[in-house]
XYZ file of C-alpha atoms in Angstrom:
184
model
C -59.742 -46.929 0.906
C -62.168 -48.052 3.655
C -64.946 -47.352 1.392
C -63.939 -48.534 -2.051
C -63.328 -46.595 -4.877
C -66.377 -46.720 -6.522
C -68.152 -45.940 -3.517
C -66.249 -43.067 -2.337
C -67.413 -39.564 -3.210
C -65.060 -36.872 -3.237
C -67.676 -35.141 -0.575
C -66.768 -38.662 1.689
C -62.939 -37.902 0.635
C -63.048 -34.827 2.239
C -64.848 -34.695 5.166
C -62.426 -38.397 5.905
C -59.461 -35.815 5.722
C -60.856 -32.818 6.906
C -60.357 -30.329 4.273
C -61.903 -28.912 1.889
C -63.571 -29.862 -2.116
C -61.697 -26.259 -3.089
C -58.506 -27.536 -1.624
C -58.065 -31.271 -2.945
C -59.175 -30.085 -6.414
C -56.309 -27.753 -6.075
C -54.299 -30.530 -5.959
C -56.184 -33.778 -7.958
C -58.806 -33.238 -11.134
C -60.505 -36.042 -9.828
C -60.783 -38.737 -7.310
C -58.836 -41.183 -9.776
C -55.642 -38.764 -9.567
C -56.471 -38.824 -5.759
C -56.092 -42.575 -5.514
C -53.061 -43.082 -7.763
C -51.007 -40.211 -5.670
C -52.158 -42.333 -2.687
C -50.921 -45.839 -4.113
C -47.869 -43.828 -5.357
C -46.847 -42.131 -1.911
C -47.607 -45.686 -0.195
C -45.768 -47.383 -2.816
C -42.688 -45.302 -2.919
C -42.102 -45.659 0.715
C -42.318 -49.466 1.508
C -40.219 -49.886 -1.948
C -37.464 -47.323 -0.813
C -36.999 -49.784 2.130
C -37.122 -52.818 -0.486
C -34.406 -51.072 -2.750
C -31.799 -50.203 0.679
C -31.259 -53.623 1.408
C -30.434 -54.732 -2.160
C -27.883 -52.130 -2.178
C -26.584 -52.970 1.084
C -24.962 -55.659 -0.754
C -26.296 -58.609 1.015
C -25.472 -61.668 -0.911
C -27.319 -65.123 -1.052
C -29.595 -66.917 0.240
C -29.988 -64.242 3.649
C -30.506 -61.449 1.136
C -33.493 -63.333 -0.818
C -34.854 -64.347 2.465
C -34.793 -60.737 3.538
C -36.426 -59.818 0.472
C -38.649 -61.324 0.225
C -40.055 -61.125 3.596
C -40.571 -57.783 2.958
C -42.164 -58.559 -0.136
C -44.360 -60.598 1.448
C -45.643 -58.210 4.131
C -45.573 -55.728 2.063
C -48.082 -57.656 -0.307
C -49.801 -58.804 1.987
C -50.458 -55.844 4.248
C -53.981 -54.469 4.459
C -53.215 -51.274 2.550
C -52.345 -52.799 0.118
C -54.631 -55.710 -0.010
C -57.026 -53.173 -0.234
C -55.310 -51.017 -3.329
C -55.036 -54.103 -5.248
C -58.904 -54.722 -4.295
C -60.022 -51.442 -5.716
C -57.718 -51.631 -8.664
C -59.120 -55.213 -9.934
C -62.453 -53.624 -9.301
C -61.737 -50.503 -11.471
C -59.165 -52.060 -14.209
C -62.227 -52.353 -17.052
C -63.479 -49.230 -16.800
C -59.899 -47.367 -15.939
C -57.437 -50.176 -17.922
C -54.325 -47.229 -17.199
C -55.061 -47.563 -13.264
C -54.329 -51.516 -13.619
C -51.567 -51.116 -15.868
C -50.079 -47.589 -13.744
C -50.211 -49.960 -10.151
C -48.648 -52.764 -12.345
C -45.402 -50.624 -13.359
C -45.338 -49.212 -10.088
C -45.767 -52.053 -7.791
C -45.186 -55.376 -8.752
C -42.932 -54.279 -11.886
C -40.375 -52.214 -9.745
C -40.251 -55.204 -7.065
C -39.235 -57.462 -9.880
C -37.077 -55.078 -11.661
C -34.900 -54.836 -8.257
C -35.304 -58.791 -7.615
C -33.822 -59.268 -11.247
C -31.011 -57.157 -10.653
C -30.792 -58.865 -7.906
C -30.248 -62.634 -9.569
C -28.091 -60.904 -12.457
C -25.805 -60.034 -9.890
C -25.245 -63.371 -8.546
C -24.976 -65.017 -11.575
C -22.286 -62.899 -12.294
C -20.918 -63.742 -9.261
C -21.117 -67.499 -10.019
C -23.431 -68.178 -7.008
C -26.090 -68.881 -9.504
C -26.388 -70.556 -13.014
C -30.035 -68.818 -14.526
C -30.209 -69.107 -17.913
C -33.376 -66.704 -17.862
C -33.131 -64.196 -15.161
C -36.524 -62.715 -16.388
C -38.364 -65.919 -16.250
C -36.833 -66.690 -12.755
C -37.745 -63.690 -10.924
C -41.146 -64.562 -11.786
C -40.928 -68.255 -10.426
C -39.290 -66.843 -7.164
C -41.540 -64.076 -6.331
C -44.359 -66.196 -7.396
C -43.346 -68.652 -5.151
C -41.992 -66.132 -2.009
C -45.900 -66.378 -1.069
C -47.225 -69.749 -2.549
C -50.498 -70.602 -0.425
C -51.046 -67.170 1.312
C -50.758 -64.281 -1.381
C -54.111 -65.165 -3.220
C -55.846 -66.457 0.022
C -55.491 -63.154 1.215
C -56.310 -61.404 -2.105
C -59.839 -63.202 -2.294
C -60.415 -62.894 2.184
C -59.531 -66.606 2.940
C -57.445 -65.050 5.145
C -59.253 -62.202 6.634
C -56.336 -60.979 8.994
C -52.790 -60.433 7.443
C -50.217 -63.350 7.744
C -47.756 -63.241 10.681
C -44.070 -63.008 9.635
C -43.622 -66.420 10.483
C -46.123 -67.644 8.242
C -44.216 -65.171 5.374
C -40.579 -66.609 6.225
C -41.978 -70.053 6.142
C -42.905 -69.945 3.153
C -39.959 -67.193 1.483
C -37.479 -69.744 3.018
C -38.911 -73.115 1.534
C -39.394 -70.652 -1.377
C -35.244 -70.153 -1.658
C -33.951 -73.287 -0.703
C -36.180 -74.832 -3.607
C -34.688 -71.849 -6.225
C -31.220 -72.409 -4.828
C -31.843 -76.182 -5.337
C -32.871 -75.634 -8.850
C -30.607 -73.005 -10.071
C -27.566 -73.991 -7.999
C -24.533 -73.851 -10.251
C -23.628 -77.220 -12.160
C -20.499 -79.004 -11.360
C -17.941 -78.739 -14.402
């Protein structure tokens, strides 16, 4: 990841993890297999931790903010700055590497999130006329002035949680304020 994809050689792979050519072809064709199984094992476990607490059945506002603070340093970490780095560098040559990170990442965040809203307009808590569209706004706005700073190295260093909950929390209230169920 240090190195960039495209820079990377498999012989650079290897000696980095101190094994073999013979043994991580045994395992990946190529170094494009390589790097998706990476993004996949990375992915898999900061999004099992994502998918616990919205089964834990916190409700509201304290379960968004928890959300997406997690969201939030989870998209902003720098592993994953990096992966989506690599992948916007690779997506026009390798178009299923873009679109593979897509369904895997930020598709399965806002497939939970979604849930998520359906629930609580269910519930009442909520009136959302377009759960789809709305999970969009919110996670859009969960890191409004520090996701694409980071992206393009505005902000070299990642974000301190503060900085994420500052901005998930203005992020909710304005949602809530907005899709806050209409007197009848």
């Amino acid at each position: 990841m240090q190195m960039g994809f495209d820079a990377a050689s498999m012989n650079d792979i290897t000696r980095e993890a101190g094994v073999s050519k013979g043994t991580i072809y045994v395992y990946f064709a190529n170094k494009e297999e390589l790097f998706e199984a990476l993004c996949d094992e990375y992915r898999a476990e900061l999004f099992d931790e994502l998918l616990d607490d919205t089964e834990r059945g916190l409700s509201g506002r304290d379960a968004l903010v928890r959300f997406g603070v997690k969201l939030g340093k989870l998209i902003t970490s720098e592993p994953l700055i990096q992966a989506q780095r690599i992948v916007i560098g690779v997506v026009e040559r390798m178009p299923e590497v873009g679109a593979r990170f897509y369904d895997q990442g930020p598709k399965r965040g806002k497939t939970l999130l979604k849930k998520f809203l359906d629930m609580q307009v269910a519930g009442g808590h909520l009136d959302i006329p377009d759960t789809e569209l709305a999970t969009h706004q919110l996670s859009d706005m969960f890191l409004a002035g520090i996701y694409r700073q980071r992206l393009f190295g505005v902000m070299p260093e990642e974000p301190s949680e503060e900085q994420i909950r500052t901005a998930v929390v203005s992020a909710v209230e304005l949602f809530f304020a907005g899709y806050a169920p209409k007197s009848r």
